[in-house]
Amino acid sequence: MASRVSLKTKGKGGKGSKGSDEKSAAQCLKEWSTWAMKKAKVATHYGFIPLVIIIGMNSEPKPQLYQLLSPV
């Protein structure tokens, strides 16, 4: 399922109120930045260790996988 961001404004909305338009744009920006940060956190969480292993496998001494995963 795809997540969807709601663009509905909250509060009093009058005709031609300029403040509500600016507030909704700011609120939309805040929601999108929060959404993007949550997705970046998940991608970093699950992608960091595989990235380190891939970089280690492509290094010059060419270690074996068990050498990369061992603590010594």
Short mmCIF file of N, CA, C and O in Angstrom, two decimals:
data_model
loop_
_atom_site.label_atom_id
_atom_site.label_comp_id
_atom_site.label_asym_id
_atom_site.label_seq_id
_atom_site.Cartn_x
_atom_site.Cartn_y
_atom_site.Cartn_z
N MET A 1 0.82 -1.17 0.00
CA MET A 1 0.00 0.00 0.00
C MET A 1 0.87 1.24 0.00
O MET A 1 1.88 1.28 0.68
N ALA A 2 0.46 2.22 -0.75
CA ALA A 2 1.22 3.47 -0.80
C ALA A 2 0.70 4.42 0.25
O ALA A 2 -0.50 4.53 0.49
N SER A 3 1.62 5.11 0.91
CA SER A 3 1.20 6.10 1.90
C SER A 3 0.83 7.38 1.17
O SER A 3 1.40 7.73 0.15
N ARG A 4 -0.14 8.08 1.72
CA ARG A 4 -0.64 9.27 1.07
C ARG A 4 -0.62 10.42 2.05
O ARG A 4 -0.98 10.26 3.21
N VAL A 5 -0.19 11.59 1.61
CA VAL A 5 -0.16 12.77 2.45
C VAL A 5 -1.42 13.58 2.17
O VAL A 5 -1.74 13.87 1.03
N SER A 6 -2.13 13.93 3.21
CA SER A 6 -3.36 14.69 3.06
C SER A 6 -3.04 16.17 2.92
O SER A 6 -2.20 16.71 3.64
N LEU A 7 -3.69 16.84 2.00
CA LEU A 7 -3.48 18.26 1.79
C LEU A 7 -4.61 19.10 2.38
O LEU A 7 -4.73 20.27 2.06
N LYS A 8 -5.44 18.51 3.22
CA LYS A 8 -6.53 19.24 3.83
C LYS A 8 -5.98 20.20 4.87
O LYS A 8 -5.08 19.89 5.62
N THR A 9 -6.56 21.40 4.89
CA THR A 9 -6.14 22.39 5.88
C THR A 9 -7.01 22.26 7.11
O THR A 9 -8.18 21.90 7.03
N LYS A 10 -6.43 22.55 8.25
CA LYS A 10 -7.17 22.50 9.49
C LYS A 10 -7.43 23.92 9.98
O LYS A 10 -6.67 24.83 9.69
N GLY A 11 -8.47 24.08 10.72
CA GLY A 11 -8.77 25.39 11.27
C GLY A 11 -9.81 26.11 10.43
O GLY A 11 -10.46 25.54 9.56
N LYS A 12 -9.95 27.39 10.72
CA LYS A 12 -10.94 28.20 10.02
C LYS A 12 -10.42 28.56 8.63
O LYS A 12 -9.30 29.02 8.47
N GLY A 13 -11.25 28.35 7.66
CA GLY A 13 -10.86 28.69 6.29
C GLY A 13 -11.89 29.63 5.69
O GLY A 13 -13.03 29.26 5.48
N GLY A 14 -11.49 30.85 5.44
CA GLY A 14 -12.39 31.83 4.83
C GLY A 14 -12.03 32.01 3.38
O GLY A 14 -10.99 31.57 2.90
N LYS A 15 -12.92 32.69 2.66
CA LYS A 15 -12.63 32.95 1.25
C LYS A 15 -11.48 33.93 1.13
O LYS A 15 -11.48 34.98 1.76
N GLY A 16 -10.52 33.57 0.33
CA GLY A 16 -9.42 34.48 0.05
C GLY A 16 -8.50 34.73 1.22
O GLY A 16 -7.82 35.74 1.25
N SER A 17 -8.48 33.86 2.18
CA SER A 17 -7.57 34.09 3.30
C SER A 17 -6.16 33.67 2.88
O SER A 17 -5.91 32.52 2.57
N LYS A 18 -5.30 34.63 2.86
CA LYS A 18 -3.94 34.39 2.40
C LYS A 18 -3.15 33.61 3.44
O LYS A 18 -2.29 32.81 3.10
N GLY A 19 -3.42 33.81 4.71
CA GLY A 19 -2.69 33.14 5.77
C GLY A 19 -2.87 31.64 5.75
O GLY A 19 -1.95 30.89 6.02
N SER A 20 -4.07 31.17 5.43
CA SER A 20 -4.31 29.73 5.40
C SER A 20 -3.54 29.06 4.26
O SER A 20 -3.10 27.93 4.39
N ASP A 21 -3.38 29.76 3.13
CA ASP A 21 -2.61 29.21 2.02
C ASP A 21 -1.14 29.05 2.40
O ASP A 21 -0.52 28.04 2.11
N GLU A 22 -0.59 30.05 3.07
CA GLU A 22 0.80 29.97 3.49
C GLU A 22 0.98 28.90 4.57
O GLU A 22 1.95 28.19 4.58
N LYS A 23 -0.01 28.80 5.44
CA LYS A 23 0.06 27.80 6.50
C LYS A 23 -0.03 26.40 5.91
O LYS A 23 0.68 25.50 6.33
N SER A 24 -0.88 26.22 4.94
CA SER A 24 -1.01 24.89 4.36
C SER A 24 0.25 24.50 3.59
O SER A 24 0.64 23.34 3.61
N ALA A 25 0.89 25.46 2.95
CA ALA A 25 2.14 25.17 2.25
C ALA A 25 3.22 24.80 3.25
O ALA A 25 3.99 23.87 3.03
N ALA A 26 3.27 25.52 4.35
CA ALA A 26 4.26 25.22 5.38
C ALA A 26 3.97 23.87 6.02
O ALA A 26 4.89 23.08 6.30
N GLN A 27 2.70 23.60 6.25
CA GLN A 27 2.31 22.31 6.84
C GLN A 27 2.63 21.17 5.87
O GLN A 27 3.12 20.13 6.29
N CYS A 28 2.38 21.39 4.60
CA CYS A 28 2.69 20.37 3.59
C CYS A 28 4.20 20.11 3.54
O CYS A 28 4.63 18.96 3.47
N LEU A 29 4.99 21.16 3.59
CA LEU A 29 6.44 21.02 3.60
C LEU A 29 6.90 20.25 4.83
O LEU A 29 7.77 19.38 4.74
N LYS A 30 6.29 20.55 5.97
CA LYS A 30 6.66 19.86 7.20
C LYS A 30 6.31 18.37 7.12
O LYS A 30 7.10 17.52 7.53
N GLU A 31 5.14 18.05 6.59
CA GLU A 31 4.73 16.66 6.46
C GLU A 31 5.64 15.90 5.51
O GLU A 31 6.04 14.76 5.79
N TRP A 32 5.98 16.51 4.38
CA TRP A 32 6.85 15.85 3.42
C TRP A 32 8.26 15.65 3.97
O TRP A 32 8.89 14.61 3.74
N SER A 33 8.76 16.64 4.71
CA SER A 33 10.10 16.49 5.27
C SER A 33 10.12 15.40 6.34
O SER A 33 11.07 14.63 6.44
N THR A 34 9.05 15.32 7.14
CA THR A 34 8.95 14.26 8.14
C THR A 34 8.89 12.89 7.46
O THR A 34 9.56 11.95 7.88
N TRP A 35 8.09 12.79 6.42
CA TRP A 35 7.97 11.54 5.67
C TRP A 35 9.31 11.14 5.08
O TRP A 35 9.73 9.98 5.17
N ALA A 36 10.02 12.10 4.48
CA ALA A 36 11.31 11.81 3.86
C ALA A 36 12.35 11.37 4.90
O ALA A 36 13.14 10.46 4.65
N MET A 37 12.34 12.01 6.06
CA MET A 37 13.30 11.64 7.10
C MET A 37 13.03 10.24 7.64
O MET A 37 13.96 9.50 7.94
N LYS A 38 11.75 9.88 7.77
CA LYS A 38 11.42 8.52 8.23
C LYS A 38 11.90 7.48 7.22
O LYS A 38 12.45 6.45 7.59
N LYS A 39 11.70 7.75 5.94
CA LYS A 39 12.14 6.82 4.90
C LYS A 39 13.67 6.74 4.85
O LYS A 39 14.24 5.65 4.68
N ALA A 40 14.35 7.86 5.02
CA ALA A 40 15.81 7.87 5.02
C ALA A 40 16.36 7.11 6.22
O ALA A 40 17.37 6.41 6.11
N LYS A 41 15.68 7.22 7.35
CA LYS A 41 16.12 6.49 8.56
C LYS A 41 16.03 4.99 8.34
O LYS A 41 16.95 4.25 8.69
N VAL A 42 14.94 4.53 7.74
CA VAL A 42 14.78 3.10 7.47
C VAL A 42 15.81 2.62 6.45
O VAL A 42 16.43 1.57 6.63
N ALA A 43 16.02 3.39 5.40
CA ALA A 43 17.00 3.00 4.38
C ALA A 43 18.40 2.95 4.95
O ALA A 43 19.17 2.03 4.66
N THR A 44 18.74 3.89 5.81
CA THR A 44 20.06 3.89 6.45
C THR A 44 20.20 2.72 7.40
O THR A 44 21.24 2.06 7.45
N HIS A 45 19.13 2.44 8.14
CA HIS A 45 19.17 1.36 9.12
C HIS A 45 19.44 0.01 8.45
O HIS A 45 20.27 -0.77 8.91
N TYR A 46 18.74 -0.27 7.38
CA TYR A 46 18.88 -1.57 6.72
C TYR A 46 19.96 -1.60 5.65
O TYR A 46 20.32 -2.67 5.17
N GLY A 47 20.49 -0.46 5.24
CA GLY A 47 21.46 -0.43 4.17
C GLY A 47 22.90 -0.23 4.59
O GLY A 47 23.81 -0.41 3.79
N PHE A 48 23.14 0.15 5.85
CA PHE A 48 24.50 0.49 6.26
C PHE A 48 25.42 -0.72 6.28
O PHE A 48 26.51 -0.69 5.70
N ILE A 49 25.02 -1.79 6.95
CA ILE A 49 25.87 -2.97 7.05
C ILE A 49 26.13 -3.60 5.68
O ILE A 49 27.29 -3.92 5.36
N PRO A 50 25.13 -3.80 4.83
CA PRO A 50 25.44 -4.31 3.48
C PRO A 50 26.38 -3.41 2.69
O PRO A 50 27.23 -3.89 1.96
N LEU A 51 26.25 -2.09 2.88
CA LEU A 51 27.15 -1.16 2.20
C LEU A 51 28.59 -1.36 2.68
O LEU A 51 29.52 -1.39 1.86
N VAL A 52 28.78 -1.52 3.97
CA VAL A 52 30.12 -1.74 4.51
C VAL A 52 30.69 -3.05 3.98
O VAL A 52 31.88 -3.13 3.62
N ILE A 53 29.88 -4.09 3.91
CA ILE A 53 30.36 -5.39 3.39
C ILE A 53 30.74 -5.27 1.92
O ILE A 53 31.79 -5.79 1.50
N ILE A 54 29.94 -4.58 1.13
CA ILE A 54 30.24 -4.42 -0.30
C ILE A 54 31.53 -3.62 -0.49
O ILE A 54 32.38 -3.98 -1.31
N ILE A 55 31.68 -2.54 0.27
CA ILE A 55 32.91 -1.75 0.17
C ILE A 55 34.12 -2.58 0.60
O ILE A 55 35.18 -2.53 -0.01
N GLY A 56 33.94 -3.38 1.66
CA GLY A 56 35.04 -4.23 2.12
C GLY A 56 35.41 -5.30 1.11
O GLY A 56 36.58 -5.64 0.94
N MET A 57 34.42 -5.84 0.41
CA MET A 57 34.69 -6.88 -0.59
C MET A 57 35.42 -6.30 -1.80
O MET A 57 36.13 -7.03 -2.49
N ASN A 58 35.25 -5.02 -2.07
CA ASN A 58 35.89 -4.40 -3.23
C ASN A 58 37.21 -3.72 -2.87
O ASN A 58 37.78 -3.04 -3.71
N SER A 59 37.69 -3.90 -1.66
CA SER A 59 38.96 -3.28 -1.28
C SER A 59 40.13 -4.08 -1.86
O SER A 59 39.96 -5.20 -2.36
N GLU A 60 41.30 -3.54 -1.78
CA GLU A 60 42.47 -4.11 -2.45
C GLU A 60 42.91 -5.48 -1.95
O GLU A 60 43.20 -6.34 -2.76
N PRO A 61 43.00 -5.77 -0.65
CA PRO A 61 43.45 -7.12 -0.26
C PRO A 61 42.46 -8.24 -0.60
O PRO A 61 42.81 -9.40 -0.50
N LYS A 62 41.26 -7.94 -1.01
CA LYS A 62 40.22 -8.92 -1.37
C LYS A 62 39.98 -9.96 -0.28
O LYS A 62 40.29 -11.14 -0.44
N PRO A 63 39.43 -9.53 0.86
CA PRO A 63 39.17 -10.48 1.94
C PRO A 63 37.99 -11.39 1.62
O PRO A 63 37.14 -11.06 0.79
N GLN A 64 37.96 -12.53 2.27
CA GLN A 64 36.82 -13.43 2.15
C GLN A 64 35.68 -12.88 3.01
O GLN A 64 35.89 -12.07 3.91
N LEU A 65 34.46 -13.34 2.76
CA LEU A 65 33.29 -12.85 3.48
C LEU A 65 33.40 -13.15 4.98
O LEU A 65 33.09 -12.29 5.81
N TYR A 66 33.89 -14.33 5.34
CA TYR A 66 34.00 -14.66 6.76
C TYR A 66 35.04 -13.77 7.45
O TYR A 66 34.94 -13.48 8.63
N GLN A 67 36.04 -13.30 6.72
CA GLN A 67 37.04 -12.40 7.29
C GLN A 67 36.42 -11.02 7.58
O GLN A 67 36.79 -10.36 8.54
N LEU A 68 35.49 -10.61 6.74
CA LEU A 68 34.82 -9.32 6.97
C LEU A 68 33.87 -9.40 8.15
O LEU A 68 33.69 -8.43 8.88
N LEU A 69 33.23 -10.54 8.34
CA LEU A 69 32.22 -10.68 9.38
C LEU A 69 32.79 -11.07 10.74
O LEU A 69 32.11 -10.94 11.74
N SER A 70 34.03 -11.54 10.78
CA SER A 70 34.62 -11.95 12.06
C SER A 70 35.07 -10.71 12.84
O SER A 70 35.48 -9.71 12.24
N PRO A 71 34.96 -10.75 14.17
CA PRO A 71 35.31 -9.58 14.96
C PRO A 71 36.81 -9.33 15.08
O PRO A 71 37.22 -8.29 15.55
N VAL A 72 37.63 -10.27 14.71
CA VAL A 72 39.09 -10.12 14.88
C VAL A 72 39.71 -9.55 13.64
O VAL A 72 39.47 -9.67 12.56
#
